[in-house]
Tab-separated table of C-alpha atoms and ligand atoms in Angstrom:
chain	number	residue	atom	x	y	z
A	1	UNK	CA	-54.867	-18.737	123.255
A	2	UNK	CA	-58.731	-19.396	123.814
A	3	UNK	CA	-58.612	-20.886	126.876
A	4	UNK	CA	-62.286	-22.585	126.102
A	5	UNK	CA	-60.123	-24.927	123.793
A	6	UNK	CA	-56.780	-24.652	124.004
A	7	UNK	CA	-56.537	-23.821	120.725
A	8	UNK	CA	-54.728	-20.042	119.046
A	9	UNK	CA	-56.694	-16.971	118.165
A	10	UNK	CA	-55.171	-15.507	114.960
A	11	UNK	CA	-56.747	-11.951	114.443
A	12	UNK	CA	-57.711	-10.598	111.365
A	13	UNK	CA	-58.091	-6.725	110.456
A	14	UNK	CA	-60.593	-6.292	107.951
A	15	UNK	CA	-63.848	-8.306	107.608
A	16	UNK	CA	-64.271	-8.666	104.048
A	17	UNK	CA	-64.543	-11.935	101.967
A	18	UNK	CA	-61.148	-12.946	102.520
A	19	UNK	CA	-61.323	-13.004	106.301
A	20	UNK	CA	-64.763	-14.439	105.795
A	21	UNK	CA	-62.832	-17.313	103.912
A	22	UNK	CA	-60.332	-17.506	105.968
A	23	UNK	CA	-62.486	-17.820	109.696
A	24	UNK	CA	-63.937	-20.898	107.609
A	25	UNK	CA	-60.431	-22.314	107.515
A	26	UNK	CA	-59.918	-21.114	110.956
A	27	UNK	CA	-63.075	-23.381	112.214
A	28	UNK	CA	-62.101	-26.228	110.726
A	29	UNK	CA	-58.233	-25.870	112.925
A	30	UNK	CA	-60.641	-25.664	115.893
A	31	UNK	CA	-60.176	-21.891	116.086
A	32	UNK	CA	-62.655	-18.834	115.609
A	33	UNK	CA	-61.288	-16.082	113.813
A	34	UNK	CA	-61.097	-12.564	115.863
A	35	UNK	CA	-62.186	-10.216	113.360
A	36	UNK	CA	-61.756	-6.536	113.255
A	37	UNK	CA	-64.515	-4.803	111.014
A	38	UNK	CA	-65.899	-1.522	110.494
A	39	UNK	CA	-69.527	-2.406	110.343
A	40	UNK	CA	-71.273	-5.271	111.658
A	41	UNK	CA	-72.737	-5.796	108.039
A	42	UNK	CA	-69.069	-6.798	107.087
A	43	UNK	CA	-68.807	-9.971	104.733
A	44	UNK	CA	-66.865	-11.605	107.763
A	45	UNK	CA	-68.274	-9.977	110.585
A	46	UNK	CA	-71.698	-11.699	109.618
A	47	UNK	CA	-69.908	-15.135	110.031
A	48	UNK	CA	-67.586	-14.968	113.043
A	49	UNK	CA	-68.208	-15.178	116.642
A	50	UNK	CA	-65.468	-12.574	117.810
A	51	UNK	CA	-66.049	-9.159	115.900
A	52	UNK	CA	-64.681	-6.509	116.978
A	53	UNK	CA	-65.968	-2.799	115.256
A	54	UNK	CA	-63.091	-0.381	114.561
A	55	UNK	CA	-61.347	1.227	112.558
A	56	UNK	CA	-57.839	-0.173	111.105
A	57	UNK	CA	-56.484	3.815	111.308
A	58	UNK	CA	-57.104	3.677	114.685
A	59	UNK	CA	-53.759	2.713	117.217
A	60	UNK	CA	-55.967	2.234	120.422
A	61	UNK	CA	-58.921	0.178	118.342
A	62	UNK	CA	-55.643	-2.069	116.679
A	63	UNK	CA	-53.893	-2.364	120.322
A	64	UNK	CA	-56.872	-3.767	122.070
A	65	UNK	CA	-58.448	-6.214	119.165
A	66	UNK	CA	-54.581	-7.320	119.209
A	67	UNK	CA	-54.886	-8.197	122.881
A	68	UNK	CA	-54.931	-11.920	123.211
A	69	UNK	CA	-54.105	-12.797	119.662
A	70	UNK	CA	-51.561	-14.916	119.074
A	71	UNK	CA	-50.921	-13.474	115.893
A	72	UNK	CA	-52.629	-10.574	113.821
A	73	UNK	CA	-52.761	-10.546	109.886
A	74	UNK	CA	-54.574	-8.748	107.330
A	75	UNK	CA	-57.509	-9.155	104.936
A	76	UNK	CA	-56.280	-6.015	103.367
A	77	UNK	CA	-52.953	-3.634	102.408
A	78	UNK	CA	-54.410	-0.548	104.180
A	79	UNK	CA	-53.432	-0.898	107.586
A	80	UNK	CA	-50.415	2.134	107.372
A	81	UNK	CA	-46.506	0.724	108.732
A	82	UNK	CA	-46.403	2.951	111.804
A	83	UNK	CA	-49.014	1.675	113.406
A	84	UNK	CA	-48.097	-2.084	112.508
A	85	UNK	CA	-44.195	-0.788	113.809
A	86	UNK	CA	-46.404	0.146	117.293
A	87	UNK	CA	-48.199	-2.914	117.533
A	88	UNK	CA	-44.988	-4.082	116.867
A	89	UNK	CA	-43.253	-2.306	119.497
A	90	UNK	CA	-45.791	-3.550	122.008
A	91	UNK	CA	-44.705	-7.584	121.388
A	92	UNK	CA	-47.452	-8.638	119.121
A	93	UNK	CA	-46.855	-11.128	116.596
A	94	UNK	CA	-48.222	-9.206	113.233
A	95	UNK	CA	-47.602	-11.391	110.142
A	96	UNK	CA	-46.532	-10.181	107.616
A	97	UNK	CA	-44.211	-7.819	109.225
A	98	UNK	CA	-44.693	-3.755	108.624
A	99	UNK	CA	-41.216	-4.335	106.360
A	100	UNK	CA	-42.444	-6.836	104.452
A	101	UNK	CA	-46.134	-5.515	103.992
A	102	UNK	CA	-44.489	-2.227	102.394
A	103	UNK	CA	-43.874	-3.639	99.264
A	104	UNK	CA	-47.676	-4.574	99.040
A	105	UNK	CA	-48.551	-1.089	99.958
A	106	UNK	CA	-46.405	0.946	97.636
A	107	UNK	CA	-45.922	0.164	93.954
A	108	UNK	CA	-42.517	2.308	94.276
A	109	UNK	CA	-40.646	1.144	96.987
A	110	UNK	CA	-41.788	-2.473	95.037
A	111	UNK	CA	-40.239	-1.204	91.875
A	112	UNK	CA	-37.179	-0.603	93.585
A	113	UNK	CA	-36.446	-3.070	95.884
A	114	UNK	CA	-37.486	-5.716	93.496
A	115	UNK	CA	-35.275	-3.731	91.167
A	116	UNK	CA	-32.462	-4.266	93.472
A	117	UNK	CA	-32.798	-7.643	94.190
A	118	UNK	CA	-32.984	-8.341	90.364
A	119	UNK	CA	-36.057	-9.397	89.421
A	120	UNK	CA	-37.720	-9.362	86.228
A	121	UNK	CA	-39.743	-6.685	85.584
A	122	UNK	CA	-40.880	-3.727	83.253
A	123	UNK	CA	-39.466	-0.532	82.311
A	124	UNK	CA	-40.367	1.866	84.812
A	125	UNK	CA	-39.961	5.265	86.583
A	126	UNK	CA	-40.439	6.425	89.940
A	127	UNK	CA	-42.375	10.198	88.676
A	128	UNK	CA	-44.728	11.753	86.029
A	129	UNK	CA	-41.931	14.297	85.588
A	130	UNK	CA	-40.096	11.128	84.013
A	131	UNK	CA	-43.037	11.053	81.232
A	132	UNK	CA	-40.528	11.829	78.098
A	133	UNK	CA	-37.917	9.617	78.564
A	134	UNK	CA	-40.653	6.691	79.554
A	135	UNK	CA	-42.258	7.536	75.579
A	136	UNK	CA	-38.544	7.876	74.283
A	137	UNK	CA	-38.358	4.772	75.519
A	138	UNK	CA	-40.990	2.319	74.897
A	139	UNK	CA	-43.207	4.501	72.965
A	140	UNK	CA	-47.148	5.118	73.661
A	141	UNK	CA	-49.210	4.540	75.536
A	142	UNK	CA	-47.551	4.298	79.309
A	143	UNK	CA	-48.967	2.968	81.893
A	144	UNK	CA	-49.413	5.328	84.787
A	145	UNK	CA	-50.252	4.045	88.306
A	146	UNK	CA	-51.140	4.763	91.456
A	147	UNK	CA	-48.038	4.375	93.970
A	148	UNK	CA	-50.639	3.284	97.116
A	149	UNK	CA	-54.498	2.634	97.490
A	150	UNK	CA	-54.925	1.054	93.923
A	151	UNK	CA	-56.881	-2.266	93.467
A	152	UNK	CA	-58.833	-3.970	90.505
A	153	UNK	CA	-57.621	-1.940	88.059
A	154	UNK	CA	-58.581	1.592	89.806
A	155	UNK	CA	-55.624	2.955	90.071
A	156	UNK	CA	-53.888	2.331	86.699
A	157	UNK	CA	-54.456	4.686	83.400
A	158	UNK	CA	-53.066	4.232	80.348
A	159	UNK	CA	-51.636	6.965	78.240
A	160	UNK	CA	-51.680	8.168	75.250
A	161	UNK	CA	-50.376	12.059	74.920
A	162	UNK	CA	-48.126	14.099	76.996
A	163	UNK	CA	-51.992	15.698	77.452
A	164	UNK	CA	-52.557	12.627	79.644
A	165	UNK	CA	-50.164	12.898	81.850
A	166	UNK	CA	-51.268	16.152	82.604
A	167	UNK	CA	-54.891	15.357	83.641
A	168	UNK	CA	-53.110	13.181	86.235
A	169	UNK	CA	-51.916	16.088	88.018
A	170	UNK	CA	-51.078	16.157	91.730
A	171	UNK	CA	-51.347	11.978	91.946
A	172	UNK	CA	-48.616	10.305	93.484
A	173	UNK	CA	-48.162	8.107	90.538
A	174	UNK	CA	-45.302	5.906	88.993
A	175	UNK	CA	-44.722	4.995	85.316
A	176	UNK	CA	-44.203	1.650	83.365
A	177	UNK	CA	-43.547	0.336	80.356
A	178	UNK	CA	-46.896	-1.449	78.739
A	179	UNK	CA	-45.870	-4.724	78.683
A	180	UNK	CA	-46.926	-7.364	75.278
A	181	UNK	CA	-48.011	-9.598	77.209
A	182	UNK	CA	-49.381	-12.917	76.271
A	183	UNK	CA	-51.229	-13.182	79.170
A	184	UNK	CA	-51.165	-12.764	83.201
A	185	UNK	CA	-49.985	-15.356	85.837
A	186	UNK	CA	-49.681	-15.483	89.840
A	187	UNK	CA	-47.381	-17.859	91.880
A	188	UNK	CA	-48.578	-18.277	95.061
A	189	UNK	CA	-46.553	-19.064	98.220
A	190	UNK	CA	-46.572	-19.375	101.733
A	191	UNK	CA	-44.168	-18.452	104.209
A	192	UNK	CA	-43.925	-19.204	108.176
A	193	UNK	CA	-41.305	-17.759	110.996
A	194	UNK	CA	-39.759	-20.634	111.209
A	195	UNK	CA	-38.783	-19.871	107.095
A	196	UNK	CA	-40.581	-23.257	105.853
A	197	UNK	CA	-42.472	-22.064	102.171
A	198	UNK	CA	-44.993	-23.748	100.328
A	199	UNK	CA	-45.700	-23.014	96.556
A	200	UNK	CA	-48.817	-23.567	94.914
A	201	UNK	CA	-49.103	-24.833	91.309
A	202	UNK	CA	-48.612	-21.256	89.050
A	203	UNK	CA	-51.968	-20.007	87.740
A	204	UNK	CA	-53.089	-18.126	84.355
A	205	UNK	CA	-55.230	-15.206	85.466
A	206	UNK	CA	-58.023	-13.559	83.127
A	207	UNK	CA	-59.141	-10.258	83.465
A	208	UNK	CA	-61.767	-7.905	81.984
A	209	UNK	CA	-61.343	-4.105	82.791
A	210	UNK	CA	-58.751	-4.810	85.374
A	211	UNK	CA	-60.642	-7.191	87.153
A	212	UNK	CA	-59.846	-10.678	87.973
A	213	UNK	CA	-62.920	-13.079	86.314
A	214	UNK	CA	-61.173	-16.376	85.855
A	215	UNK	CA	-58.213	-18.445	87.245
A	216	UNK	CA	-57.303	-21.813	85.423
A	217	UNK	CA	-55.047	-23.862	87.664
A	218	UNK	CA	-52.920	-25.515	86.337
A	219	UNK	CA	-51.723	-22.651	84.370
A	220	UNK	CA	-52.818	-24.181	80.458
A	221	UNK	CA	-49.890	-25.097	78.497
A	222	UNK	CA	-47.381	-23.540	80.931
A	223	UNK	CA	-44.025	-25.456	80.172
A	224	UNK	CA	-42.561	-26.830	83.763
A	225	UNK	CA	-39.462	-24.671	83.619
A	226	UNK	CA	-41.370	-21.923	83.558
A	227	UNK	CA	-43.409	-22.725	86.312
A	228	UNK	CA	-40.653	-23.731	88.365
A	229	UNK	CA	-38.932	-20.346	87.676
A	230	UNK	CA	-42.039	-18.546	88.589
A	231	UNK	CA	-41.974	-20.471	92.052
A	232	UNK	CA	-38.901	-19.918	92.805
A	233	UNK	CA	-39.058	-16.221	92.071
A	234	UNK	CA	-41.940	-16.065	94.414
A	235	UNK	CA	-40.266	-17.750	96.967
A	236	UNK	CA	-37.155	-15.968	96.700
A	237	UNK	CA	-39.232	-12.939	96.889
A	238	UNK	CA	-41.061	-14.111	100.075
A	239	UNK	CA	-37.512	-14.987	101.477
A	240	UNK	CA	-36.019	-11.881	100.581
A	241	UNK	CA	-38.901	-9.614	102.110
A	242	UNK	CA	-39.110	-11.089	105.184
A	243	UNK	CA	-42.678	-12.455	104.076
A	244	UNK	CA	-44.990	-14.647	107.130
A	245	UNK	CA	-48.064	-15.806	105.584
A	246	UNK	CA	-49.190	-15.705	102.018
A	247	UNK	CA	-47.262	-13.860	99.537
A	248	UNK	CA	-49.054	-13.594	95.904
A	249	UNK	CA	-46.607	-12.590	93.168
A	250	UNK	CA	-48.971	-11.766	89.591
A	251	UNK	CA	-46.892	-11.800	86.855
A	252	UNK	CA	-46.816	-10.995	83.129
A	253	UNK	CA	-46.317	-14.056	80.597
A	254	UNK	CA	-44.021	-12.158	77.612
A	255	UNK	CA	-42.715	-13.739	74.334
A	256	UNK	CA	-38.953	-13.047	76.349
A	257	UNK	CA	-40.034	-14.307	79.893
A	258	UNK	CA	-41.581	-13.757	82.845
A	259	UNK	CA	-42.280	-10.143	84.621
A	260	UNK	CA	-43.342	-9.256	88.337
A	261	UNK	CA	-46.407	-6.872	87.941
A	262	UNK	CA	-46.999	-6.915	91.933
A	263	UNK	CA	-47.396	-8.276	94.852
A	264	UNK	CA	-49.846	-9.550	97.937
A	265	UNK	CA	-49.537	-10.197	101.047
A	266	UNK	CA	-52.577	-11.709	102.084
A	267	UNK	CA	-54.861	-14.863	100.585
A	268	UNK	CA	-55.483	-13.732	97.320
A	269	UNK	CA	-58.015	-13.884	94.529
A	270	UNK	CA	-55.734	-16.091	92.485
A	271	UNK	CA	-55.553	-18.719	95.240
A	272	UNK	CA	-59.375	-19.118	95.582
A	273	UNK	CA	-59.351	-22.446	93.640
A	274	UNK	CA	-57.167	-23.745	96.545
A	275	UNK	CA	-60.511	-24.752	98.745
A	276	UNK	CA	-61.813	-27.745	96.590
A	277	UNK	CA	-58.452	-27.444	94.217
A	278	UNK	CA	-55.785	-27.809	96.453
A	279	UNK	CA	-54.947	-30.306	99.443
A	280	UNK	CA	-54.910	-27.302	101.695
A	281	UNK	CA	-56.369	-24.273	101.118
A	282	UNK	CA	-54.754	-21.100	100.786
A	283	UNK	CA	-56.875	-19.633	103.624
A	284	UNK	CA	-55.722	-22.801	106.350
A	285	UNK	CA	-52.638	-22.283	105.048
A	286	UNK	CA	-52.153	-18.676	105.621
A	287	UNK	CA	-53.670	-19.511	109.234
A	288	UNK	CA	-50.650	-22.197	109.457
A	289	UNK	CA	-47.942	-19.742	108.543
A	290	UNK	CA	-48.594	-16.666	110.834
A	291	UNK	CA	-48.919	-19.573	113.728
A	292	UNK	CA	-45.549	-21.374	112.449
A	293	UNK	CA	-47.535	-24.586	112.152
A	294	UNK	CA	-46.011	-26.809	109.561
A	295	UNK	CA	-47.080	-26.096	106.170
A	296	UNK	CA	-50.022	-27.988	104.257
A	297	UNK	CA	-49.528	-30.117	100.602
A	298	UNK	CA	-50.235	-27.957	98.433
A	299	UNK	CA	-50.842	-30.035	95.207
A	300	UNK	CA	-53.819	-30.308	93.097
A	301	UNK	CA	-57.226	-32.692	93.806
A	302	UNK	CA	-58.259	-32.489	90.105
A	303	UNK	CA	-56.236	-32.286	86.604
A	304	UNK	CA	-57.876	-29.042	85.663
A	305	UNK	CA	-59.353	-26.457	88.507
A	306	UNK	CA	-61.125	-23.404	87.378
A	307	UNK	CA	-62.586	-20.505	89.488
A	308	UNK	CA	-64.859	-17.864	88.168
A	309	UNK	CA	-65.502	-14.596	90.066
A	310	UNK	CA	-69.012	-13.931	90.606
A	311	UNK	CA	-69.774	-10.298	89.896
A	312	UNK	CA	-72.712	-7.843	91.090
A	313	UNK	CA	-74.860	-7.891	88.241
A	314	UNK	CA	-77.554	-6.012	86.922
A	315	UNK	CA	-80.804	-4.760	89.283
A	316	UNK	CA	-83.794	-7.245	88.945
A	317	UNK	CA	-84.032	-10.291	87.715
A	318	UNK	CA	-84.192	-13.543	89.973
A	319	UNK	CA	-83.639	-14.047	93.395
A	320	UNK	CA	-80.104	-14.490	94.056
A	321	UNK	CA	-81.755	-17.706	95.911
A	322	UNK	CA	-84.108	-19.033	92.875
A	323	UNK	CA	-80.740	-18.851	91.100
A	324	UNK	CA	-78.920	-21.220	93.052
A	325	UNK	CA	-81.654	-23.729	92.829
A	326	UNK	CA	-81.471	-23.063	89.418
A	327	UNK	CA	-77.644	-23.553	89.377
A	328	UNK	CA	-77.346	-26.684	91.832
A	329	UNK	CA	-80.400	-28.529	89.453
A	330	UNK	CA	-78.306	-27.525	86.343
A	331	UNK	CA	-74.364	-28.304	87.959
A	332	UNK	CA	-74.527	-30.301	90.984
A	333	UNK	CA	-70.447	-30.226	90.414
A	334	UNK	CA	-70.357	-26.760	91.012
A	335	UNK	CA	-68.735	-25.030	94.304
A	336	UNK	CA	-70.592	-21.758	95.264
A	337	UNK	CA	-69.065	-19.737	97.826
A	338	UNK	CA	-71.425	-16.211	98.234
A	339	UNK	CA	-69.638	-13.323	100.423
A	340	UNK	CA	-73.235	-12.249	102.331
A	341	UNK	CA	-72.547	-8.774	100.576
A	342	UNK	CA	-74.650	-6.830	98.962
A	343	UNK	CA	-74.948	-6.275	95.519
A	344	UNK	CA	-73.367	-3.629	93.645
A	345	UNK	CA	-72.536	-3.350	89.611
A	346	UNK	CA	-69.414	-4.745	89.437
A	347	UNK	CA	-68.173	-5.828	92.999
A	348	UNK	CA	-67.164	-9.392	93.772
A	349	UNK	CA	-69.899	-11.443	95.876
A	350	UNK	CA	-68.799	-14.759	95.168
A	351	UNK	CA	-67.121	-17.094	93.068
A	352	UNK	CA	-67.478	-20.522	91.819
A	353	UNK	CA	-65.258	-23.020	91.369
A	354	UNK	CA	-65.029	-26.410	89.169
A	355	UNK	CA	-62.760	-29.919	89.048
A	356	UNK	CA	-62.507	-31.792	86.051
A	357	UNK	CA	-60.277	-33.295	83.642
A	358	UNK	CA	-61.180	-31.520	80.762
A	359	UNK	CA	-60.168	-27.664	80.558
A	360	UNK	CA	-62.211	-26.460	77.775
A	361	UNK	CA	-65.914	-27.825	79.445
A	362	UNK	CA	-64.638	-27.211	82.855
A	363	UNK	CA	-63.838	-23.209	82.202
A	364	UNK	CA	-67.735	-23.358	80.335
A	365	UNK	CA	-69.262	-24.842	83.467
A	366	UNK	CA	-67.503	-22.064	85.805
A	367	UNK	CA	-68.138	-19.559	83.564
A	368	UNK	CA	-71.868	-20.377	82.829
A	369	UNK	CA	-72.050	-21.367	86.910
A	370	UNK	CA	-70.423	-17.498	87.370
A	371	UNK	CA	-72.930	-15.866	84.558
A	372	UNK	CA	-76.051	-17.332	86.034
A	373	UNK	CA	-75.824	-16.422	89.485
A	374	UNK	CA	-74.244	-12.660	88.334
A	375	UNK	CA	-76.942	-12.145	85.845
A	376	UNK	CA	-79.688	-14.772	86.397
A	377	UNK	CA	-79.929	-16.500	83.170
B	401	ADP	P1	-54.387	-3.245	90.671
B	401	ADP	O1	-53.459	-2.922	91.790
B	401	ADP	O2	-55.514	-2.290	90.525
B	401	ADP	O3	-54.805	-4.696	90.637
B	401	ADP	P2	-52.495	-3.857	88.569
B	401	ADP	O4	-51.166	-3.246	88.682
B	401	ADP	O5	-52.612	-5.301	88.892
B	401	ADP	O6	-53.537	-2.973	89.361
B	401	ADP	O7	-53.064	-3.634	87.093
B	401	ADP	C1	-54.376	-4.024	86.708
B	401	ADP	C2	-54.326	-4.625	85.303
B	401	ADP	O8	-53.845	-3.667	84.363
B	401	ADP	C3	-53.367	-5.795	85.193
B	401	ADP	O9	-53.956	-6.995	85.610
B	401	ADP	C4	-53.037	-5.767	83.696
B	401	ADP	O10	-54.068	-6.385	82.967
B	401	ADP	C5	-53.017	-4.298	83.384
B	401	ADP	N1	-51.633	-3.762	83.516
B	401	ADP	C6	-51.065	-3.296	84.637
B	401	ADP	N2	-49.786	-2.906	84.441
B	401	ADP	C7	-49.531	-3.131	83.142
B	401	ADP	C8	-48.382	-2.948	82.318
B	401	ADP	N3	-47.243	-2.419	82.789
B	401	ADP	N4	-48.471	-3.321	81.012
B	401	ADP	C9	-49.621	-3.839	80.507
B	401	ADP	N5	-50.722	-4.036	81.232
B	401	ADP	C10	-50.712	-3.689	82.536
């Protein structure tokens, strides 16, 4: 409790953009996040008023930015179960729980559990060693992924020849089937103590070499029983794990059904719309879940929503702040949100969303609004 206002301090370990997004929630609850970063340069730390510089290996940095929260959550999946167990141990509330978060940290013991609680999913085995039956199988290529530590597509190789599978040596890695799929999904939900969810309308997902550029919300064309399934799945999932807070569930879109690809545990990429999109945003709502506040509505302000990621682009060019006067003269309908991170080839500063009714000029504003500031024309 801050005892200036009266008002919870949720922590957050990691200061990237999502804990960035989320102390802007936070503010608007009449709360600061407490953020714990590794450098002050952090895409959060450069917003919030309590940073804290550690490490999230670190037990005695973790015990004392946990003292006085009234709950601690993540911005990321890296924070390893023993120490969560010992912050635990010690009585603080850390949402989601070390249980829950494993599933988000190892593709594996995801396979299986999901596996056991019998939910759709793709072929898969638990070891390279399991390489010739996988083939037998389903044929070439295989996926092959990384069991922990994988994100935006690093992480996950596709291949072709037993010859592959053998320049993967000494990775912990599992296999999978390469799924046909039409085209990728995520259902996202929110989960508090108390066991109250919220689901989010299900979103299509577009990637380019594994990483997320575009999310159309409503999910185009998506008939209603399938998006009820995938809710339900996700909130049987959340229900099943022991989930508090957001729980992201990406999924593949087949000709036979629906498949889980993996999960989050954390606001998500896919839920980025939610700001302008959504009644309340996935950030607030994260914030409402690990305090056991009620939930938030989580239905859509516009027919059509569309978010497009905003990429590092190429050196040179315009100032990223001639661009937005560019941008804001061109599409005063767009929403800008920029990380304060620096620009690398590749890495997500921003994104940009935009509300409309139509869904073929409201995916070309985003992804001109999304081009210009990346590129700068
Ligand atoms: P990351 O953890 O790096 O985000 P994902 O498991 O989400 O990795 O995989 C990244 C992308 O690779 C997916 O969005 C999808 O496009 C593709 N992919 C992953 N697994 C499969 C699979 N089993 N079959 C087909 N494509 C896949």
């Amino acid at each position: 409790m801050d005892g200036r206002t009266g008002l919870p301090v949720v922590g957050m370990v990691g200061g990237g953009q999502l804990a960035r997004m989320t102390h802007q929630a936070a503010v608007a609850l009449g709360q600061s996040l407490r953020v714990l970063a590794e450098s002050a340069d952090d895409s959060a730390a450069l917003v919030a008023a309590d940073v804290r510089l550690g490490s999230h290996l670190d037990l005695a940095a973790l015990r004392e930015f946990a003292d006085g929260c009234d709950a601690v959550t993540f911005d990321h999946e890296h924070v390893p179960g023993e120490l969560i167990r010992a912050l635990e141990k010690d009585g603080f509330k850390v949402y989601p729980p070390a249980d829950a978060l494993i599933f988000a940290q190892d593709k594996r013991r995801m396979r299986e559990r999901l596996g056991a609680l019998g939910a759709p999913m793709p072929g898969w085995r638990p070891s390279p060693s399991d390489i010739s039956e996988m083939s037998e199988e389903y044929g070439w290529p295989v996926v092959a992924k990384a069991a922990r530590g994988g994100y935006d597509g690093r992480g996950v190789w596709m291949l072709s020849s037993m010859a592959d599978v053998a320049a993967l040596d000494g990775k912990d890695i599992i296999l999978e089937q390469r799924v046909p799929l039409r085209r990728e999904l995520a259902a996202l939900v929110a989960r508090s103590p108390f066991g109250q969810v919220a689901a989010y309308p299900v979103v299509e997902t577009v990637q380019r070499d594994g990483i997320c550029v575009e999310v159309i919300a409503p999910a185009p064309g998506l008939p209603e029983e399938r998006a009820l399934e995938a809710q339900q799945l996700a909130i049987d999932l959340a229900t099943a794990l022991g989930v508090v807070g957001l729980l992201a569930v990406e999924l593949f879109e087949t000709d036979e059904g629906l498949v889980v690809n993996e999960l989050a545990m954390r606001p998500h990429n896919s839920g980025h719309w939610t700001i302008e999109g959504a009644r309340t945003s996935q950030f607030e709502q994260h914030l409402r879940a690990v305090l056991d506040y009620p939930m938030g509505e989580t239905t859509l302000t516009a027919p059509v929503v569309v978010m497009a990621n905003v990429l590092g682009g190429p050196a040179g060019g315009i100032s990223i702040d001639e661009r937005l006067h560019h941008l804001f003269a061109e599409d005063p309908g767009a929403r800008v949100h920029l990380y304060g991170k620096q620009v690398r080839p590749g890495r997500k500063i921003g994104h940009v969303t935009v509300l409309g009714d139509d869904l073929s000029s409201v995916r070309a504003r985003a992804a001109r609004a999304a081009r210009w500031l990346q590129e700068g024309e």
